[in-house]
Amino acid sequence: MRKEGKKRQKRKEDKKRVVISNLSFERWSYKENPNRNYCGNQIKTSKYTVLSFIPKNIFEQLHRFANLYFLGIVVLNFVPVVNAFQPEVSMIPICIILAVTAIKDAWEDLRRYKSDKVINNQECLIYIRKERNYVQKCWKDVRVGDFIQMQCNEIIPADILLLFSSDPSGICHLETANLDGETNLKQRRVVKGFSQQDVQFEPEHFCNTIVCEKPNNHLNKFKGYMEHPDQTRTGFGSESLLLRGCTIRNTEVAIGIVIYAGHETKAMLNNSGPRYKRSKIERRMNTDIFFCIGLLFLMCLIGAVGHRLWNGTFEEHPPFDVPDANGSFLPLALGGFYMFLTMIILLQVLIPVSLYVSIELVKLGQVFFLHNDLDLYDEKTDLSIQCRALNITEDLGQIQYVFSDKTGTLTENKMVFRRCTIMGSEYSHQENAKRLETPKELDSDSEEWTQYQCLSFPAQRAQGPATLRGQGWAQPLRRCHSAQVPIQGHSRQRSIGRCESSQPPVAFSSPIEKDVTPDKNLLPKVQDAALWLETLSDTKPAKTSLSTTSSIADFFLALTICNSVMVSTTTEPRQRFQSVRNNDSQAFVHDFMENNDYLTVTDMDVEKKMRKIQVRTQKHLDLYARDGLRTLCVAKKVISEDDFQRWASFRYEAEASLDNRDELLMETAQHLENQLTLLGATGIEDRLQEGVPDTIAALREAGIQLWVLTGDKQETAINIAYSCRLLDQADTVYSINTESQETCESILNCALEEVKQFHGPQKPDRKFFGFCLPSKTLPPTSRAAVPEVGLVIDGKTLNAIFQGKLEMKFLELTQYCRSVLCCRSTPLQKSMIVKLVRDKLSVMTLSIGDGANDVSMIQAADIGIGISGQEGMQAVMSSDFAISRFRHLKKLLLVHGHWCYSRLARMVVYYFYKNVCYVNLLFWYQFFCGFSGSTMIDYWQMIFFNLFFTSLPPLIFGVLDKDISAETLLALPELYKSGQNSECYNPMTFWISIMDAFYQSLVCFFIPYLTYKDSDIDVFTFGTPINTIALTTILLHQAMEMKTWTIIHGLVLLGSFLMYFVVSLVYNATCVNCNSPTNPYWVMEGQLSDPTFYLVCFLTPVMALLPRYFFLSLQGTYGKSLILKAQKIDKLPTDKRDLEIQSWRSRQRPVPIPGEGQCTHRPVPPAPKQDFRASTPKSSSPHKWKCKEDWALHGEKCSRDHLKDHPCPEDSSAKLSSREYPLLGPSMTMASGAYSSKKTDEYRPSSKGSHRRSQSSLTI
C-alpha cells in the first residue's frame, strides 16, 4: 500500500513543475540549483551540423522507396557476374538525384541556422544579485527562475509569470501577432497580491515557490499557484502568463519570473512546421509504379528465359562464353538467373527516379504563381494566399465536397446592432438598417458622438416612456451591443470612408476598436442615462423587481460591463459571459448567454407580468433568429454581501487549485447561474461576405457539393443559407430534429422512400456499400417540375445518427440533396462528418473555416483552408492553404486547382510514357544480341538522356502550361468536373500511354534496324540513330501535349534538342578510350555526314507519332469533351468567345421552375405565399400539384405508421408536415431588411411563410 501511495504521489508530482528564484543560488554551484534540470532558452530548429549532415541526410533520403531501389541497383552492378555497365558510372544518376536534394536541404537548414543565431543573440534585461540591477544579456543566457524586465515594444524572450506592471491597475498589454497572427491587444494581469505595489518590484524580496503544470502546447491554458512562506497559496492562470514571442504594448515596464524557456515554451511546442499530406495523384502514382515494377519483372523474366534458350541452341560452348578459373562453365539455369539480375540493371530506368524530384520542383513553381496572383490578394487585410502544405496543390482541382463554417467564413463576422428587447418591449435601430443598405457610406463616430451630446434629456424626459422607441434612443443603442465585441473575439471595423486624424471616443466602444481598453467617457454617459431613467421612474412608480426604468438601466449597465470586464466562463454548446460587480452592500451578477435556443432563466418572479415578459422575450428571440440575427440574453441577480464573500472565497480556492481547476471554476460559475432576473436580449446582424452567393453558385455548377457545418441556431443558419443561395426558395427542405435513435431511423427511412418516389425511378450509376446511389439525371418530363432537395439537421440528431449506426442511411439521403446544413454541431461532430463522407464515399473533401472550433474539421479533410478573419489565426495555422475571403475560393479551385491538376497529371503520364518508350529500345535489342544484356547506346548517352536532354521540357510544361484560360474557366465552372473525374490521369490514360510507348519504341527501333540490316556498321553507329530518333519523338510528343506556346516553351524544346547534338559531338570527339573495347569515338560526326541518317531521323518520328496525331485530330473534330469545346472557344476572338460562352451557359443552365423567386442578398428573401399543400407556383401544371399532394399524404401516413410501432416519449408529435412560423410584418420582406419600429405586440402571423420558404419540411 505504501508503495502504491508513493507511486501515485510520484505520478502526481511528475505532472507539476516547481520553480524558485535563482537569486538565492547565484553564488552556489550550478549543480545545486533546483532549476538546473529545466531546459535553457537557447533554441535550435536546424536539423544538421557540419559533421552530421551527410550521413543524416542520406539516411533520410533513403526512406523513399525509389531512392532505395536505385541504391540496390547500384550495389547489384558492383557484382561482376551480373553487372551491365561500369559500376562507377552506374552511381552517377542516383548520386546526382541525392546531391540535388541534399543541396536543397542544406540551403533550407542554413536559413534556419542563421535565424536561430539571430534570435538567440537578442538582448534582454536579467536581474543579477551581484550587480543589484538588471543587466543586458542574450536570450540564450536566460534560465528558468530568472527575473526579466521588459519595456514597451519589446519582445518577450521566454514564458514569464507577470509579477509587476507599471500600469496602476496591474495590467500589461500584449500583441500576439508573432504567435497566432492576431493584431488586437490582449490583457495580462499581475498575480494576485503583487498588483498593489507603490514602489518598484524588488526581486531579492521574492521568497515564494511557484508550482505549475508541465510544459504543454496549449496557448490559452495555464494553471498553477504560488506558495508563500506562511504556507498560503495564491492561484493564477493564463491571464498572468506572458508568452515567448509576444510584444509588450502600452506598458512602460513589466517584470516577471521565467517559468518555461527555450523548446519548452508554448510557442516552440506549437511550432510544428508545414504539414505533409499525400495527394491523390501521388497515391495513384505509387500504384502505377508497382505496375511498372511488374512490367520490369516480366521483361527481365523474358530476358532470363531467352538467355537460357539462346545458350541451349549451341551444342558446344560458344567462344564468347568464358569459363571460370577452374575451367568450368555456369549451368544454364544459373546463367539465366544472373541474366535476370543483369536485365534489372539494364532496364532500371523503367522506374522514373527523377519523377519525384521533378514533381517537387513543379509544385514549387505552382506555389510561386499562386502567391503572386493579385486576384487572391485582399487589400483591406494586406494578405495574400498562404500555401502551408506544398505537396497537395493538385488536389485543389479534384474537390468533390466542400464543408464550410458559417460565421466568419460565409459572413463578415462584424456585428452591427439591429434590435433589442428590454422587459418584453422591443426596440429597433433604423439608422443601422439604413446604413446596411449603403455599406460604403461614412460611418463616422464623431458624428454619432456629436448627436449624442446634442440630445436634450429634459425634452426626452417630458415625452415619457413612449419615446423610447424614438429617434433619440438610436444613437446610444447602436454602440451598446458593440460592448460585447471584445468578449466574443470579434470587432466591428468602421467602414472606410475618410481618414480622420482624431475622433472623439464613442459610448460603449473603444478608441481603437481592436483594443479592449474601456471608453474613458463611458461613466459620464451611463450616469446621464441613469439620471434620465430615474426621473422617468418618478413619474410612474413601480415595484423594484419590475421597474422598467431600472431594468433598462441594468440592461445597458450589463452591456457596459461587457466592454470593461474580461470573460471568465465559456461553455459548450452555448457561450456564457459572466461578470460580478460590487456596489456598496450588494453585488450584481450579470449573465450573458449567446445564441440561446431558449431561455434558461429559472425561479424568476412568479408574478404574471414577469411570465409575460419571458414569453415575449422568447418570442422576440425566435423572431431575431429567423431573421438571421445573432442573439444575446442578459439577466441579473442581486446577492447580499455575505453571499458574495462566501462565493468569492470559494472562487479564490478554485483559482488556487492545480487539480480539477476547470471543474471547480465551472462549479463556482454555476453557483451564481440560478434565480436570475431576465432583463432582455439583443439582436445583431452579421452580413454576408462580398461574393459569397456567386461563389457558392459557381461551386455548385462545378459539381461540388457544399455542406455548411455551424454551431449557430437552426433558424439563423437557415436564413443565411437562403441568402447565400445554398438553399433556394423552390427547394424541398427536410428539417430533422430528434434525440431518439429509433425515431431518427424511421424518419430517414421515410424520407428516403418519399424522395425516391418524388424523384421518380432512378437509374443507379454505382454501388455503395450494398445500396445504389442515385443517378443525377432526371426524366425529361419532370426535370423542370421537380425541385431540388435540401437537408437541415441539428447536433442532437447527429448524435443519434452516429450512436445508432445510421451513417449509411444518412449518407444515402444526402446523395439526393442539393445542400446539407448541420446546425448546433460541435467541433467534434464537424470532424466526424468530414471523416464519414471522406472515408465512406471515397471522395475528395475540402474544409474551410476561420475559428478555433474549425481546426478539427480542417485537419480531417483532404485539404484544409483557413480564413484569416476576425477570430484569430488558429484555423490558418492548422490549414494547408490560407485565404482572406471566401470568394477567393472560386478562383483557387476553378482556375488554379484545374491548372495544377491538369499540368501535374499530364506530366506524370508523360514521364511514364518517356521512360517506358526509351527502355523498350534496349529491350528490343536483346532479341538480336542473344539476350546478353549489352546495349547499342553508350551508357553516358543514356545518363545524359534522362538527366539533361528530356528533363527540362516536362518541368516547364508542369509549371506554365494552360490548357484553358482563366477567364473561360471562371465563366464555365462545369469544366472543373474533368479534375473531379480524373480525366487527365486514371488507369485508362496510364495504360494507353504505356501502349503508345510500346508502339513508338517498336517503330523507333525496327525502322533503323531494317534500314541498316545488311550493312557492316558497328554497334554504336547503329545505336546513335535510334537514340536521336527516340529523343526527337519524345520531344515532339511533349510538344503535342502542350496547350500553351510561349517563347519559353519553344526555347526549352529547341534548346534540349540542340544540347543533345552539342554534347554528343563533344563527347564523341573526346572519348577515345572511354568504354573499351567498344568506344563511341567520332560516331556522331560520321553520322552527320551520312544522308541516310537524316532520312531515317525525319521519317521515323513521323511514323511513330502518326497514330497519336490522328487520334488527337479525331478527338478535336468529333470529341464531346467539355475541355475540348472550351479549348476551341478559347481560340476565338474576344467578342465571339463571349457570345459562345453565353450560348454555352444558356444551353447548360437547367430549366427554371416557373414562378421561382429571385434570391436576394438580404437575410430574409421573399417567401412563397402558399404552404406546402398549395405552395406550387401559379403557373405549375396540375400534374405537379398532384405529385406534391400525394407525396405529402404518403409522408404523413409513413410517420403515423411509425409512431404506432415506435412511440417516442420526447418526440410524440413527429410528423411530415409544413410548419409555418410567424414573421414580422410586411416590412420584413423589404429589400433592406429593416424592421418596423412598431412593438412586437402589434405583429400578426403572416401567411407569407417563414424561413422554411420550401415546398416541404420534415420536422421533429
Short mmCIF file of N, CA and C in Angstrom, two decimals, residues 573-687:
data_model
loop_
_atom_site.label_atom_id
_atom_site.label_comp_id
_atom_site.label_asym_id
_atom_site.label_seq_id
_atom_site.Cartn_x
_atom_site.Cartn_y
_atom_site.Cartn_z
N PRO A 573 -22.73 23.77 -25.54
CA PRO A 573 -22.64 24.36 -26.87
C PRO A 573 -22.94 25.84 -26.91
N ARG A 574 -23.49 26.39 -25.82
CA ARG A 574 -23.74 27.82 -25.80
C ARG A 574 -22.63 28.51 -25.03
N GLN A 575 -22.52 29.81 -25.20
CA GLN A 575 -21.50 30.56 -24.51
C GLN A 575 -22.14 31.47 -23.48
N ARG A 576 -21.50 31.56 -22.30
CA ARG A 576 -21.97 32.43 -21.24
C ARG A 576 -20.85 33.38 -20.88
N PHE A 577 -21.19 34.61 -20.70
CA PHE A 577 -20.22 35.62 -20.30
C PHE A 577 -20.70 36.18 -18.97
N GLN A 578 -19.90 36.02 -17.94
CA GLN A 578 -20.35 36.32 -16.60
C GLN A 578 -19.46 37.37 -15.97
N SER A 579 -20.05 38.30 -15.27
CA SER A 579 -19.28 39.31 -14.55
C SER A 579 -19.97 39.61 -13.23
N VAL A 580 -19.16 39.98 -12.24
CA VAL A 580 -19.67 40.30 -10.91
C VAL A 580 -19.24 41.71 -10.58
N ARG A 581 -20.20 42.54 -10.16
CA ARG A 581 -19.91 43.94 -9.85
C ARG A 581 -20.31 44.20 -8.41
N ASN A 582 -19.38 44.73 -7.63
CA ASN A 582 -19.63 45.05 -6.24
C ASN A 582 -20.14 46.49 -6.13
N ASN A 583 -21.25 46.69 -5.45
CA ASN A 583 -21.83 48.02 -5.33
C ASN A 583 -22.31 48.20 -3.89
N ASP A 584 -21.48 48.89 -3.09
CA ASP A 584 -21.80 49.12 -1.69
C ASP A 584 -22.05 47.79 -0.97
N SER A 585 -23.27 47.59 -0.52
CA SER A 585 -23.56 46.38 0.27
C SER A 585 -24.13 45.26 -0.57
N GLN A 586 -24.24 45.46 -1.88
CA GLN A 586 -24.82 44.43 -2.73
C GLN A 586 -23.86 44.09 -3.87
N ALA A 587 -24.01 42.91 -4.39
CA ALA A 587 -23.23 42.51 -5.57
C ALA A 587 -24.20 42.12 -6.67
N PHE A 588 -23.93 42.60 -7.87
CA PHE A 588 -24.80 42.32 -9.01
C PHE A 588 -24.08 41.33 -9.92
N VAL A 589 -24.77 40.27 -10.27
CA VAL A 589 -24.23 39.28 -11.19
C VAL A 589 -24.95 39.44 -12.52
N HIS A 590 -24.18 39.70 -13.58
CA HIS A 590 -24.77 39.81 -14.92
C HIS A 590 -24.34 38.60 -15.72
N ASP A 591 -25.29 37.94 -16.35
CA ASP A 591 -25.02 36.74 -17.12
C ASP A 591 -25.46 36.97 -18.55
N PHE A 592 -24.56 36.72 -19.48
CA PHE A 592 -24.85 36.95 -20.90
C PHE A 592 -24.78 35.62 -21.61
N MET A 593 -25.84 35.25 -22.30
CA MET A 593 -25.91 33.96 -22.97
C MET A 593 -26.08 34.18 -24.46
N GLU A 594 -25.09 33.69 -25.23
CA GLU A 594 -25.07 33.96 -26.66
C GLU A 594 -25.78 32.86 -27.44
N ASN A 595 -26.62 33.28 -28.40
CA ASN A 595 -27.27 32.36 -29.34
C ASN A 595 -28.05 31.27 -28.62
N ASN A 596 -28.81 31.66 -27.61
CA ASN A 596 -29.61 30.68 -26.89
C ASN A 596 -30.77 30.20 -27.75
N ASP A 597 -31.08 28.91 -27.67
CA ASP A 597 -32.29 28.38 -28.30
C ASP A 597 -33.51 28.69 -27.44
N TYR A 598 -33.31 28.75 -26.16
CA TYR A 598 -34.43 29.05 -25.26
C TYR A 598 -33.86 29.70 -24.01
N LEU A 599 -34.70 30.30 -23.25
CA LEU A 599 -34.27 30.99 -22.04
C LEU A 599 -34.08 29.96 -20.93
N THR A 600 -32.96 30.01 -20.25
CA THR A 600 -32.68 29.09 -19.15
C THR A 600 -32.81 29.78 -17.81
N VAL A 601 -33.51 30.92 -17.78
CA VAL A 601 -33.70 31.65 -16.53
C VAL A 601 -34.73 30.90 -15.69
N THR A 602 -34.38 30.56 -14.48
CA THR A 602 -35.25 29.74 -13.62
C THR A 602 -35.58 30.49 -12.34
N ASP A 603 -36.64 30.05 -11.73
CA ASP A 603 -37.07 30.59 -10.44
C ASP A 603 -37.18 32.11 -10.48
N MET A 604 -37.76 32.66 -11.55
CA MET A 604 -37.95 34.11 -11.60
C MET A 604 -39.20 34.49 -10.83
N ASP A 605 -39.48 35.76 -10.82
CA ASP A 605 -40.66 36.28 -10.12
C ASP A 605 -41.88 35.56 -10.65
N VAL A 606 -42.70 35.09 -9.72
CA VAL A 606 -43.86 34.30 -10.11
C VAL A 606 -45.01 35.17 -10.54
N GLU A 607 -44.84 36.45 -10.51
CA GLU A 607 -45.94 37.31 -10.91
C GLU A 607 -46.26 37.14 -12.39
N LYS A 608 -47.48 37.43 -12.71
CA LYS A 608 -47.96 37.24 -14.07
C LYS A 608 -47.22 38.10 -15.08
N LYS A 609 -46.86 39.31 -14.64
CA LYS A 609 -46.18 40.21 -15.57
C LYS A 609 -44.82 39.66 -15.98
N MET A 610 -44.11 39.07 -15.06
CA MET A 610 -42.80 38.52 -15.40
C MET A 610 -42.92 37.33 -16.34
N ARG A 611 -43.97 36.55 -16.17
CA ARG A 611 -44.18 35.43 -17.08
C ARG A 611 -44.45 35.93 -18.48
N LYS A 612 -45.23 37.00 -18.56
CA LYS A 612 -45.50 37.58 -19.88
C LYS A 612 -44.21 38.11 -20.51
N ILE A 613 -43.36 38.71 -19.68
CA ILE A 613 -42.10 39.23 -20.20
C ILE A 613 -41.24 38.09 -20.75
N GLN A 614 -41.20 36.97 -20.04
CA GLN A 614 -40.42 35.84 -20.52
C GLN A 614 -40.97 35.33 -21.85
N VAL A 615 -42.30 35.23 -21.94
CA VAL A 615 -42.90 34.74 -23.18
C VAL A 615 -42.61 35.68 -24.33
N ARG A 616 -42.75 36.99 -24.07
CA ARG A 616 -42.48 37.95 -25.13
C ARG A 616 -41.01 37.92 -25.55
N THR A 617 -40.12 37.84 -24.57
CA THR A 617 -38.69 37.81 -24.91
C THR A 617 -38.35 36.56 -25.71
N GLN A 618 -38.94 35.43 -25.32
CA GLN A 618 -38.71 34.20 -26.07
C GLN A 618 -39.21 34.34 -27.51
N LYS A 619 -40.36 35.00 -27.66
CA LYS A 619 -40.90 35.23 -29.00
C LYS A 619 -39.97 36.13 -29.80
N HIS A 620 -39.44 37.16 -29.17
CA HIS A 620 -38.52 38.05 -29.86
C HIS A 620 -37.24 37.31 -30.26
N LEU A 621 -36.74 36.43 -29.37
CA LEU A 621 -35.55 35.66 -29.70
C LEU A 621 -35.78 34.80 -30.94
N ASP A 622 -36.94 34.15 -31.01
CA ASP A 622 -37.26 33.33 -32.17
C ASP A 622 -37.34 34.18 -33.44
N LEU A 623 -37.94 35.34 -33.32
CA LEU A 623 -38.05 36.22 -34.49
C LEU A 623 -36.67 36.70 -34.94
N TYR A 624 -35.84 37.06 -34.01
CA TYR A 624 -34.49 37.51 -34.36
C TYR A 624 -33.73 36.41 -35.09
N ALA A 625 -33.83 35.19 -34.56
CA ALA A 625 -33.09 34.08 -35.15
C ALA A 625 -33.56 33.79 -36.56
N ARG A 626 -34.89 33.85 -36.78
CA ARG A 626 -35.40 33.56 -38.12
C ARG A 626 -35.03 34.65 -39.12
N ASP A 627 -34.73 35.82 -38.60
CA ASP A 627 -34.31 36.89 -39.49
C ASP A 627 -32.80 36.92 -39.65
N GLY A 628 -32.10 35.89 -39.16
CA GLY A 628 -30.67 35.80 -39.35
C GLY A 628 -29.85 36.61 -38.37
N LEU A 629 -30.46 37.10 -37.28
CA LEU A 629 -29.72 37.90 -36.31
C LEU A 629 -29.12 36.99 -35.24
N ARG A 630 -27.97 37.40 -34.74
CA ARG A 630 -27.34 36.70 -33.61
C ARG A 630 -27.90 37.28 -32.32
N THR A 631 -28.21 36.41 -31.37
CA THR A 631 -28.93 36.84 -30.17
C THR A 631 -28.05 36.73 -28.94
N LEU A 632 -28.35 37.59 -27.97
CA LEU A 632 -27.64 37.59 -26.69
C LEU A 632 -28.64 37.92 -25.60
N CYS A 633 -28.79 37.00 -24.63
CA CYS A 633 -29.69 37.23 -23.50
C CYS A 633 -28.91 37.89 -22.35
N VAL A 634 -29.58 38.77 -21.62
CA VAL A 634 -28.98 39.47 -20.50
C VAL A 634 -29.88 39.26 -19.29
N ALA A 635 -29.28 38.82 -18.18
CA ALA A 635 -30.03 38.61 -16.93
C ALA A 635 -29.18 39.10 -15.77
N LYS A 636 -29.81 39.30 -14.62
CA LYS A 636 -29.08 39.79 -13.45
C LYS A 636 -29.55 39.03 -12.21
N LYS A 637 -28.73 39.17 -11.19
CA LYS A 637 -29.06 38.58 -9.91
C LYS A 637 -28.44 39.45 -8.82
N VAL A 638 -29.22 39.77 -7.80
CA VAL A 638 -28.74 40.59 -6.68
C VAL A 638 -28.49 39.68 -5.50
N ILE A 639 -27.26 39.71 -4.98
CA ILE A 639 -26.90 38.88 -3.84
C ILE A 639 -26.37 39.77 -2.71
N SER A 640 -26.45 39.24 -1.51
CA SER A 640 -26.01 40.01 -0.35
C SER A 640 -24.49 39.99 -0.24
N GLU A 641 -23.99 40.85 0.62
CA GLU A 641 -22.55 40.94 0.81
C GLU A 641 -22.00 39.64 1.39
N ASP A 642 -22.72 39.02 2.31
CA ASP A 642 -22.25 37.77 2.90
C ASP A 642 -22.18 36.66 1.86
N ASP A 643 -23.24 36.58 1.05
CA ASP A 643 -23.22 35.57 -0.01
C ASP A 643 -22.07 35.81 -0.98
N PHE A 644 -21.85 37.07 -1.29
CA PHE A 644 -20.76 37.38 -2.21
C PHE A 644 -19.40 37.00 -1.63
N GLN A 645 -19.20 37.26 -0.34
CA GLN A 645 -17.92 36.92 0.28
C GLN A 645 -17.72 35.40 0.30
N ARG A 646 -18.79 34.65 0.58
CA ARG A 646 -18.67 33.19 0.55
C ARG A 646 -18.34 32.70 -0.86
N TRP A 647 -19.02 33.29 -1.83
CA TRP A 647 -18.74 32.90 -3.22
C TRP A 647 -17.31 33.29 -3.63
N ALA A 648 -16.87 34.48 -3.23
CA ALA A 648 -15.52 34.92 -3.57
C ALA A 648 -14.47 34.02 -2.95
N SER A 649 -14.71 33.55 -1.72
CA SER A 649 -13.77 32.64 -1.08
C SER A 649 -13.71 31.31 -1.83
N PHE A 650 -14.88 30.80 -2.20
CA PHE A 650 -14.93 29.57 -2.99
C PHE A 650 -14.20 29.75 -4.32
N ARG A 651 -14.42 30.89 -4.96
CA ARG A 651 -13.76 31.18 -6.22
C ARG A 651 -12.24 31.26 -6.04
N TYR A 652 -11.81 31.86 -4.95
CA TYR A 652 -10.38 32.01 -4.69
C TYR A 652 -9.72 30.64 -4.53
N GLU A 653 -10.40 29.72 -3.82
CA GLU A 653 -9.87 28.38 -3.65
C GLU A 653 -9.81 27.65 -5.00
N ALA A 654 -10.82 27.83 -5.82
CA ALA A 654 -10.83 27.18 -7.13
C ALA A 654 -9.69 27.67 -8.00
N GLU A 655 -9.41 28.98 -7.97
CA GLU A 655 -8.32 29.52 -8.77
C GLU A 655 -6.96 29.03 -8.29
N ALA A 656 -6.81 28.74 -7.00
CA ALA A 656 -5.54 28.27 -6.46
C ALA A 656 -5.36 26.78 -6.61
N SER A 657 -6.37 26.07 -7.10
CA SER A 657 -6.28 24.63 -7.24
C SER A 657 -5.56 24.28 -8.53
N LEU A 658 -4.68 23.27 -8.48
CA LEU A 658 -3.98 22.81 -9.67
C LEU A 658 -4.68 21.62 -10.31
N ASP A 659 -5.34 20.80 -9.50
CA ASP A 659 -6.08 19.65 -10.00
C ASP A 659 -7.56 20.01 -10.09
N ASN A 660 -8.19 19.62 -11.19
CA ASN A 660 -9.62 19.87 -11.41
C ASN A 660 -9.96 21.36 -11.33
N ARG A 661 -9.05 22.19 -11.77
CA ARG A 661 -9.27 23.64 -11.67
C ARG A 661 -10.44 24.08 -12.53
N ASP A 662 -10.50 23.54 -13.76
CA ASP A 662 -11.59 23.95 -14.66
C ASP A 662 -12.94 23.54 -14.11
N GLU A 663 -13.02 22.33 -13.52
CA GLU A 663 -14.30 21.87 -12.98
C GLU A 663 -14.74 22.72 -11.80
N LEU A 664 -13.78 23.09 -10.95
CA LEU A 664 -14.12 23.92 -9.79
C LEU A 664 -14.55 25.31 -10.21
N LEU A 665 -13.86 25.88 -11.21
CA LEU A 665 -14.26 27.20 -11.69
C LEU A 665 -15.65 27.14 -12.31
N MET A 666 -15.96 26.07 -13.03
CA MET A 666 -17.28 25.93 -13.61
C MET A 666 -18.34 25.80 -12.52
N GLU A 667 -17.98 25.11 -11.44
CA GLU A 667 -18.93 24.96 -10.34
C GLU A 667 -19.22 26.30 -9.68
N THR A 668 -18.21 27.15 -9.55
CA THR A 668 -18.45 28.47 -8.98
C THR A 668 -19.33 29.31 -9.89
N ALA A 669 -19.15 29.16 -11.19
CA ALA A 669 -19.99 29.92 -12.12
C ALA A 669 -21.43 29.45 -12.06
N GLN A 670 -21.61 28.13 -12.00
CA GLN A 670 -22.97 27.60 -11.95
C GLN A 670 -23.66 27.93 -10.63
N HIS A 671 -22.90 28.17 -9.60
CA HIS A 671 -23.49 28.54 -8.31
C HIS A 671 -24.24 29.86 -8.41
N LEU A 672 -23.79 30.74 -9.29
CA LEU A 672 -24.47 32.02 -9.48
C LEU A 672 -25.57 31.95 -10.51
N GLU A 673 -25.54 30.96 -11.38
CA GLU A 673 -26.48 30.92 -12.50
C GLU A 673 -27.79 30.26 -12.09
N ASN A 674 -28.46 30.83 -11.14
CA ASN A 674 -29.78 30.37 -10.77
C ASN A 674 -30.55 31.56 -10.21
N GLN A 675 -31.86 31.46 -10.31
CA GLN A 675 -32.74 32.53 -9.83
C GLN A 675 -32.35 33.88 -10.44
N LEU A 676 -32.09 33.86 -11.73
CA LEU A 676 -31.73 35.09 -12.44
C LEU A 676 -32.98 35.87 -12.83
N THR A 677 -32.83 37.15 -12.88
CA THR A 677 -33.91 38.03 -13.32
C THR A 677 -33.63 38.45 -14.76
N LEU A 678 -34.53 38.10 -15.65
CA LEU A 678 -34.34 38.41 -17.07
C LEU A 678 -34.47 39.91 -17.31
N LEU A 679 -33.48 40.44 -18.00
CA LEU A 679 -33.51 41.86 -18.38
C LEU A 679 -33.93 42.05 -19.82
N GLY A 680 -33.43 41.24 -20.72
CA GLY A 680 -33.79 41.41 -22.12
C GLY A 680 -32.83 40.64 -23.01
N ALA A 681 -32.79 41.01 -24.27
CA ALA A 681 -31.95 40.35 -25.26
C ALA A 681 -31.66 41.34 -26.38
N THR A 682 -30.63 41.03 -27.13
CA THR A 682 -30.23 41.87 -28.26
C THR A 682 -30.18 41.04 -29.53
N GLY A 683 -30.31 41.70 -30.65
CA GLY A 683 -30.17 41.06 -31.96
C GLY A 683 -29.21 41.86 -32.82
N ILE A 684 -28.16 41.23 -33.25
CA ILE A 684 -27.17 41.90 -34.09
C ILE A 684 -27.05 41.15 -35.40
N GLU A 685 -26.64 41.86 -36.43
CA GLU A 685 -26.58 41.29 -37.77
C GLU A 685 -25.14 41.06 -38.18
N ASP A 686 -24.92 39.90 -38.76
CA ASP A 686 -23.62 39.54 -39.32
C ASP A 686 -23.80 39.36 -40.81
N ARG A 687 -23.34 40.35 -41.59
CA ARG A 687 -23.62 40.36 -43.02
C ARG A 687 -22.82 39.31 -43.77
#
